[in-house]
Amino acid sequence: MAKKKALITGVTGQDGSYLAEVLLQQGYEVIGMVRRTSTVNFQRIRHIQDKLILAQGDLLDQSSLVDIIREHRPQEVYNLAAQSFVPTSWKQPVLPGEFTALGVTRVLEAIRMVDPTMRFYQASSSEIFGKVREVPQTEKTPFYPRSPYGVAKVYGHWITVNYRESYDIFACSGILFNHESPRRGLEFVTRKVTHSAAKIKLGLAKELHLGNLDAQRDWGFAGDYVKAMWLMLQQDRPDDYVIATGKTHSVRQLCREAFSHLGLNWQDHVVVDPAFIRPADVDQLVGDTSKARQVLGWKPAVEFSELIAMMVESDLALLRKENGLF
C-alpha cells in the first residue's frame, strides 16, 4: 500500500519541524516546502532532513505552489508558512498581507486547480481575537485583531472558510493559541526570557529588557499542538478548532518561572523597557478547547511549568556548547 503524502509549507519553522516528526511517525511521505534564500536555515529539521523531500516554493509565487502540488500530489497540505512575528508586522505592515493573508489564497487556489479532494490545514492564530469580545475565546468569538499580523490571519481564516463552503474543499483552520518550545525563535518573548535567564545564570549577561509584564497569554507546548493539526484532517468533515491550554500566565509569571528554575530572582535582572511596548496590545487571550476535546479527542499534555523548565534546560545546554562551558 502506497504511503500517504503530506506537504508542509514552513517546514523549517518550529511547528513545521514538530509536525514533520509526527507525520513521519504516522508513516507519511513528507514533502517540505522551503524558500530559496541567501541564508537557508535547516537547523530545526536537521535530525530528520534525510527523511524529508524538500521542494523549493514560495507563498508569493502562485506557479511554484501549483508545480509542487501537481508534482507530488499530497493527500494533505499543511500551510504553516507565514510572517509570524507580531512586532515585525508593525515595522513591515504590508509583508504579512502578502505572506500571511494572500499566501493562503494562493495555496488554496493551487489545490482547487490541481485536485480539490486534497485536505487542507490553515494555521490560524489567537491573535485574530485581539481586543477580546469574551473570555475565554471559542470558535464563535468575534474577531478584533490588534496588529497587521492579526488582520492578515483573519483574512487567512476567512478565505479558508470561503473555499470550504464555495468549492467543497476539506479545509480546516486551527486557531492555535501561543505555543512554545526549545525550537522557538529568539525574538519571541518566551524564548527571549528562557535564553536570557540561562545567559545570566552562566555569567554571560546581567539584564533582560522586556515590555508589558502584565500581558497574559495562554501558553502551551508546540509538540502537543501539531498533533491537533493532524487530527483535524482525519475527521469525517472539515471544521475549525480552538487549540489551547485554557490557562493564562503573565509575562511576569513567565519570568518568575524561568529564573526560579535556575535559582535566580527575576526582579534582580528584568528591566521594563518602553521600546518593547506594542502600539496596541491584545487583552487576555485564553482558549476554550471544549470542541477540540470532544470532537478530536485532543488535550495538551505538557504543563506550563514543564514547558518553561524544558526551554531553560535546552538553552543552558545550547549556551554551554556555544561558549565552551562544559
Short mmCIF file of C-alpha atoms in Angstrom, two decimals:
data_model
loop_
_atom_site.label_atom_id
_atom_site.label_comp_id
_atom_site.label_asym_id
_atom_site.label_seq_id
_atom_site.Cartn_x
_atom_site.Cartn_y
_atom_site.Cartn_z
CA MET A 1 0.00 0.00 0.00
CA ALA A 2 1.38 3.40 -1.00
CA LYS A 3 2.30 5.83 1.76
CA LYS A 4 0.08 8.84 2.33
CA LYS A 5 1.76 12.07 1.29
CA ALA A 6 1.66 15.39 3.13
CA LEU A 7 3.02 18.78 2.07
CA ILE A 8 4.13 21.19 4.80
CA THR A 9 4.79 24.83 3.97
CA GLY A 10 7.05 26.36 6.62
CA VAL A 11 8.66 23.00 7.38
CA THR A 12 11.84 24.67 8.73
CA GLY A 13 9.89 26.55 11.41
CA GLN A 14 9.04 25.47 14.94
CA ASP A 15 5.64 23.98 14.10
CA GLY A 16 6.74 22.58 10.75
CA SER A 17 9.57 20.60 12.30
CA TYR A 18 7.38 19.09 15.03
CA LEU A 19 4.59 18.30 12.55
CA ALA A 20 7.07 16.62 10.21
CA GLU A 21 8.14 14.36 13.08
CA VAL A 22 4.53 13.42 13.84
CA LEU A 23 3.72 12.66 10.20
CA LEU A 24 6.87 10.57 9.74
CA GLN A 25 5.89 8.57 12.84
CA GLN A 26 2.49 8.01 11.23
CA GLY A 27 4.18 6.57 8.15
CA TYR A 28 3.70 9.51 5.79
CA GLU A 29 5.94 10.60 2.97
CA VAL A 30 6.59 14.23 3.92
CA ILE A 31 7.31 16.97 1.41
CA GLY A 32 8.62 20.17 2.97
CA MET A 33 8.37 23.41 1.02
CA VAL A 34 11.34 25.73 1.50
CA ARG A 35 12.03 29.20 0.17
CA ARG A 36 15.20 29.91 -1.77
CA THR A 37 17.07 32.44 0.38
CA SER A 38 20.68 33.50 0.77
CA THR A 39 20.76 32.10 4.32
CA VAL A 40 18.91 28.77 4.43
CA ASN A 41 18.37 27.53 7.99
CA PHE A 42 17.61 23.82 8.33
CA GLN A 43 18.61 23.65 12.00
CA ARG A 44 15.18 22.58 13.27
CA ILE A 45 14.86 19.72 10.75
CA ARG A 46 18.49 18.64 10.54
CA HIS A 47 17.82 15.46 12.55
CA ILE A 48 15.12 14.34 10.07
CA GLN A 49 16.28 16.08 6.90
CA ASP A 50 17.31 12.84 5.18
CA LYS A 51 13.75 11.51 5.69
CA LEU A 52 12.06 14.51 4.05
CA ILE A 53 11.59 15.52 0.43
CA LEU A 54 12.43 19.22 0.21
CA ALA A 55 10.86 21.23 -2.60
CA GLN A 56 11.51 24.87 -3.44
CA GLY A 57 8.48 27.11 -3.44
CA ASP A 58 7.21 30.45 -2.22
CA LEU A 59 3.86 31.70 -0.95
CA LEU A 60 4.39 34.79 -3.11
CA ASP A 61 4.70 32.72 -6.28
CA GLN A 62 1.49 31.02 -7.42
CA SER A 63 3.14 28.93 -10.14
CA SER A 64 5.63 27.37 -7.71
CA LEU A 65 2.77 26.22 -5.48
CA VAL A 66 0.88 24.72 -8.42
CA ASP A 67 4.05 22.95 -9.60
CA ILE A 68 4.79 21.41 -6.18
CA ILE A 69 1.22 20.21 -5.63
CA ARG A 70 0.97 18.86 -9.20
CA GLU A 71 4.31 17.03 -8.97
CA HIS A 72 3.87 15.44 -5.54
CA ARG A 73 0.05 15.08 -5.31
CA PRO A 74 -0.15 15.10 -1.49
CA GLN A 75 -3.39 13.96 0.14
CA GLU A 76 -2.86 16.55 2.90
CA VAL A 77 -1.48 20.10 2.76
CA TYR A 78 -0.50 21.93 5.94
CA ASN A 79 0.03 25.67 5.45
CA LEU A 80 2.28 26.76 8.31
CA ALA A 81 4.42 29.30 6.44
CA ALA A 82 3.81 32.94 7.35
CA GLN A 83 5.38 36.16 8.50
CA SER A 84 4.80 35.11 12.09
CA PHE A 85 6.34 37.67 14.47
CA VAL A 86 3.78 40.24 15.62
CA PRO A 87 6.16 43.18 16.36
CA THR A 88 7.72 42.83 12.89
CA SER A 89 4.27 43.22 11.37
CA TRP A 90 4.18 46.79 12.73
CA LYS A 91 7.52 47.65 11.10
CA GLN A 92 6.65 45.92 7.80
CA PRO A 93 2.82 46.06 7.73
CA VAL A 94 2.44 45.12 4.05
CA LEU A 95 4.51 41.93 4.37
CA PRO A 96 2.02 39.89 6.46
CA GLY A 97 -0.66 40.84 3.94
CA GLU A 98 1.36 39.20 1.18
CA PHE A 99 2.53 36.07 3.03
CA THR A 100 0.09 35.51 5.87
CA ALA A 101 -3.09 36.57 4.03
CA LEU A 102 -2.76 36.28 0.25
CA GLY A 103 -0.37 33.34 0.58
CA VAL A 104 -3.25 31.27 1.96
CA THR A 105 -5.36 32.07 -1.09
CA ARG A 106 -2.55 31.04 -3.40
CA VAL A 107 -2.22 27.63 -1.72
CA LEU A 108 -5.99 27.06 -1.74
CA GLU A 109 -6.23 28.11 -5.37
CA ALA A 110 -3.42 25.71 -6.30
CA ILE A 111 -5.33 22.88 -4.60
CA ARG A 112 -8.55 23.86 -6.38
CA MET A 113 -6.77 23.90 -9.73
CA VAL A 114 -4.87 20.61 -9.32
CA ASP A 115 -7.02 18.38 -7.11
CA PRO A 116 -9.80 19.75 -4.85
CA THR A 117 -10.04 16.42 -2.99
CA MET A 118 -6.80 17.26 -1.13
CA ARG A 119 -7.27 18.11 2.53
CA PHE A 120 -6.01 21.50 3.70
CA TYR A 121 -4.96 22.80 7.12
CA GLN A 122 -4.58 26.54 7.74
CA ALA A 123 -2.56 27.79 10.69
CA SER A 124 -4.88 30.36 12.20
CA SER A 125 -3.97 32.24 15.39
CA SER A 126 -5.42 33.53 18.66
CA GLU A 127 -4.20 36.98 17.53
CA ILE A 128 -7.39 37.15 15.45
CA PHE A 129 -9.29 37.74 18.73
CA GLY A 130 -7.07 40.69 19.73
CA LYS A 131 -9.28 43.06 21.72
CA VAL A 132 -11.32 40.18 23.01
CA ARG A 133 -15.10 40.25 22.97
CA GLU A 134 -15.41 37.45 25.55
CA VAL A 135 -13.27 35.34 27.89
CA PRO A 136 -12.48 32.54 27.22
CA GLN A 137 -12.46 32.57 23.43
CA THR A 138 -14.25 29.89 21.39
CA GLU A 139 -14.63 29.17 17.68
CA LYS A 140 -17.62 31.56 17.66
CA THR A 141 -15.96 34.52 19.43
CA PRO A 142 -15.98 37.64 17.18
CA PHE A 143 -12.61 38.71 15.78
CA TYR A 144 -10.97 42.04 16.67
CA PRO A 145 -7.30 41.85 15.59
CA ARG A 146 -4.87 44.41 17.03
CA SER A 147 -1.87 44.15 14.69
CA PRO A 148 -1.18 43.86 10.95
CA TYR A 149 -0.29 40.21 11.65
CA GLY A 150 -3.65 39.62 13.34
CA VAL A 151 -5.51 41.30 10.49
CA ALA A 152 -3.70 39.10 7.95
CA LYS A 153 -4.56 35.99 9.96
CA VAL A 154 -8.23 36.98 9.93
CA TYR A 155 -8.09 37.09 6.12
CA GLY A 156 -6.37 33.69 6.04
CA HIS A 157 -9.02 32.25 8.34
CA TRP A 158 -12.00 33.55 6.35
CA ILE A 159 -10.59 32.68 2.92
CA THR A 160 -10.22 29.10 4.20
CA VAL A 161 -13.88 29.10 5.26
CA ASN A 162 -14.83 30.55 1.86
CA TYR A 163 -13.02 27.87 -0.14
CA ARG A 164 -14.56 25.18 2.08
CA GLU A 165 -18.07 26.49 1.52
CA SER A 166 -17.68 27.57 -2.12
CA TYR A 167 -15.66 24.69 -3.57
CA ASP A 168 -16.37 21.89 -1.08
CA ILE A 169 -12.68 21.61 -0.21
CA PHE A 170 -11.84 19.80 3.02
CA ALA A 171 -10.28 22.89 4.60
CA CYS A 172 -9.75 23.38 8.34
CA SER A 173 -8.40 26.25 10.42
CA GLY A 174 -6.66 25.56 13.70
CA ILE A 175 -7.00 28.64 15.91
CA LEU A 176 -3.85 27.99 17.89
CA PHE A 177 -3.05 29.98 20.98
CA ASN A 178 0.58 30.69 21.88
CA HIS A 179 2.64 27.53 21.65
CA GLU A 180 6.31 27.39 22.52
CA SER A 181 9.27 25.02 22.63
CA PRO A 182 13.07 24.93 22.66
CA ARG A 183 12.78 25.45 18.88
CA ARG A 184 11.04 28.80 19.28
CA GLY A 185 12.81 31.77 17.67
CA LEU A 186 14.84 34.01 19.97
CA GLU A 187 12.67 37.01 19.09
CA PHE A 188 9.60 35.53 20.83
CA VAL A 189 9.13 36.53 24.46
CA THR A 190 9.13 33.02 25.95
CA ARG A 191 12.40 32.06 24.30
CA LYS A 192 13.83 35.52 24.95
CA VAL A 193 13.17 35.00 28.66
CA THR A 194 14.47 31.43 28.91
CA HIS A 195 17.56 32.16 26.81
CA SER A 196 18.36 35.35 28.75
CA ALA A 197 17.85 33.64 32.11
CA ALA A 198 20.30 30.94 31.05
CA LYS A 199 22.81 33.58 29.88
CA ILE A 200 22.55 35.40 33.21
CA LYS A 201 22.98 32.14 35.13
CA LEU A 202 26.17 31.42 33.17
CA GLY A 203 27.50 34.94 33.69
CA LEU A 204 27.11 35.87 30.02
CA ALA A 205 24.62 38.70 30.66
CA LYS A 206 23.24 40.77 33.53
CA GLU A 207 19.91 42.21 32.39
CA LEU A 208 16.84 41.33 30.35
CA HIS A 209 14.80 44.16 28.77
CA LEU A 210 11.08 43.48 28.30
CA GLY A 211 7.88 45.41 27.57
CA ASN A 212 4.49 44.85 29.19
CA LEU A 213 4.94 42.43 32.10
CA ASP A 214 1.19 42.30 32.72
CA ALA A 215 0.34 40.88 29.27
CA GLN A 216 -1.28 37.48 29.69
CA ARG A 217 -1.13 34.56 27.28
CA ASP A 218 -2.36 31.00 27.06
CA TRP A 219 0.97 29.20 26.52
CA GLY A 220 1.27 25.55 25.53
CA PHE A 221 3.81 23.16 24.03
CA ALA A 222 4.15 23.20 20.23
CA GLY A 223 4.78 19.44 20.16
CA ASP A 224 1.28 18.90 21.59
CA TYR A 225 -0.40 21.36 19.26
CA VAL A 226 0.83 19.89 15.96
CA LYS A 227 -0.90 16.61 16.86
CA ALA A 228 -4.18 18.55 16.84
CA MET A 229 -3.40 19.76 13.30
CA TRP A 230 -3.10 16.17 12.09
CA LEU A 231 -6.26 15.09 13.92
CA MET A 232 -8.30 17.83 12.20
CA LEU A 233 -7.54 16.37 8.78
CA GLN A 234 -8.52 12.84 9.89
CA GLN A 235 -12.15 13.73 10.65
CA ASP A 236 -15.21 12.94 8.53
CA ARG A 237 -15.94 16.60 7.88
CA PRO A 238 -13.85 19.80 7.92
CA ASP A 239 -14.23 22.37 10.68
CA ASP A 240 -12.34 24.98 12.73
CA TYR A 241 -10.97 24.36 16.21
CA VAL A 242 -9.50 26.39 19.08
CA ILE A 243 -6.31 24.72 20.35
CA ALA A 244 -5.08 25.98 23.74
CA THR A 245 -4.49 25.00 27.37
CA GLY A 246 -7.34 27.06 28.85
CA LYS A 247 -4.92 28.61 31.37
CA THR A 248 -3.24 32.02 31.29
CA HIS A 249 0.05 33.28 32.66
CA SER A 250 1.51 36.78 32.60
CA VAL A 251 4.94 37.70 31.29
CA ARG A 252 5.79 38.42 34.92
CA GLN A 253 4.90 34.81 35.85
CA LEU A 254 6.93 33.59 32.88
CA CYS A 255 9.97 35.46 34.20
CA ARG A 256 9.46 34.15 37.72
CA GLU A 257 9.17 30.55 36.46
CA ALA A 258 12.26 30.70 34.23
CA PHE A 259 14.56 32.48 36.67
CA SER A 260 13.47 30.50 39.74
CA HIS A 261 14.23 27.27 37.86
CA LEU A 262 17.84 28.48 37.85
CA GLY A 263 17.79 29.67 41.46
CA LEU A 264 17.64 33.34 40.43
CA ASN A 265 15.38 36.24 41.46
CA TRP A 266 13.90 37.64 38.25
CA GLN A 267 13.41 41.10 39.81
CA ASP A 268 17.18 41.49 40.09
CA HIS A 269 17.60 41.25 36.33
CA VAL A 270 14.43 42.22 34.40
CA VAL A 271 14.12 45.83 33.20
CA VAL A 272 10.89 47.24 31.75
CA ASP A 273 11.83 49.00 28.51
CA PRO A 274 9.30 51.26 26.70
CA ALA A 275 10.96 50.30 23.41
CA PHE A 276 9.29 46.89 23.67
CA ILE A 277 5.75 48.16 24.26
CA ARG A 278 3.45 47.41 21.30
CA PRO A 279 1.46 50.26 19.68
CA ALA A 280 -1.70 48.26 20.52
CA ASP A 281 -1.55 45.19 22.75
CA VAL A 282 -4.06 42.38 22.93
CA ASP A 283 -6.09 41.67 26.03
CA GLN A 284 -6.48 38.41 27.89
CA LEU A 285 -6.13 35.57 25.41
CA VAL A 286 -7.33 32.25 26.80
CA GLY A 287 -8.87 29.47 24.74
CA ASP A 288 -11.88 27.24 25.35
CA THR A 289 -10.92 23.85 23.89
CA SER A 290 -14.20 22.04 24.59
CA LYS A 291 -14.82 21.37 20.89
CA ALA A 292 -11.31 20.00 20.25
CA ARG A 293 -11.54 17.75 23.29
CA GLN A 294 -14.97 16.40 22.34
CA VAL A 295 -14.54 16.01 18.57
CA LEU A 296 -10.80 15.39 18.15
CA GLY A 297 -10.15 13.73 21.50
CA TRP A 298 -7.24 16.14 21.91
CA LYS A 299 -5.86 17.72 25.07
CA PRO A 300 -2.49 19.26 25.97
CA ALA A 301 -0.03 17.00 27.76
CA VAL A 302 2.73 19.43 28.86
CA GLU A 303 2.04 21.88 31.71
CA PHE A 304 3.34 25.47 31.70
CA SER A 305 6.00 24.84 34.37
CA GLU A 306 7.25 21.76 32.49
CA LEU A 307 7.40 23.73 29.24
CA ILE A 308 9.46 26.58 30.72
CA ALA A 309 11.79 24.14 32.50
CA MET A 310 12.28 22.28 29.19
CA MET A 311 13.15 25.51 27.40
CA VAL A 312 15.50 26.77 30.13
CA GLU A 313 17.41 23.47 30.23
CA SER A 314 17.69 23.44 26.44
CA ASP A 315 19.06 27.00 26.41
CA LEU A 316 21.53 26.18 29.17
CA ALA A 317 22.88 23.27 27.15
CA LEU A 318 22.98 25.35 23.97
CA LEU A 319 24.85 28.24 25.59
CA ARG A 320 27.35 25.93 27.32
CA LYS A 321 28.12 24.32 23.98
CA GLU A 322 28.42 27.66 22.15
CA ASN A 323 30.70 29.12 24.81
CA GLY A 324 32.72 26.01 25.68
CA LEU A 325 31.39 25.92 29.25
CA PHE A 326 31.31 22.18 29.84
#
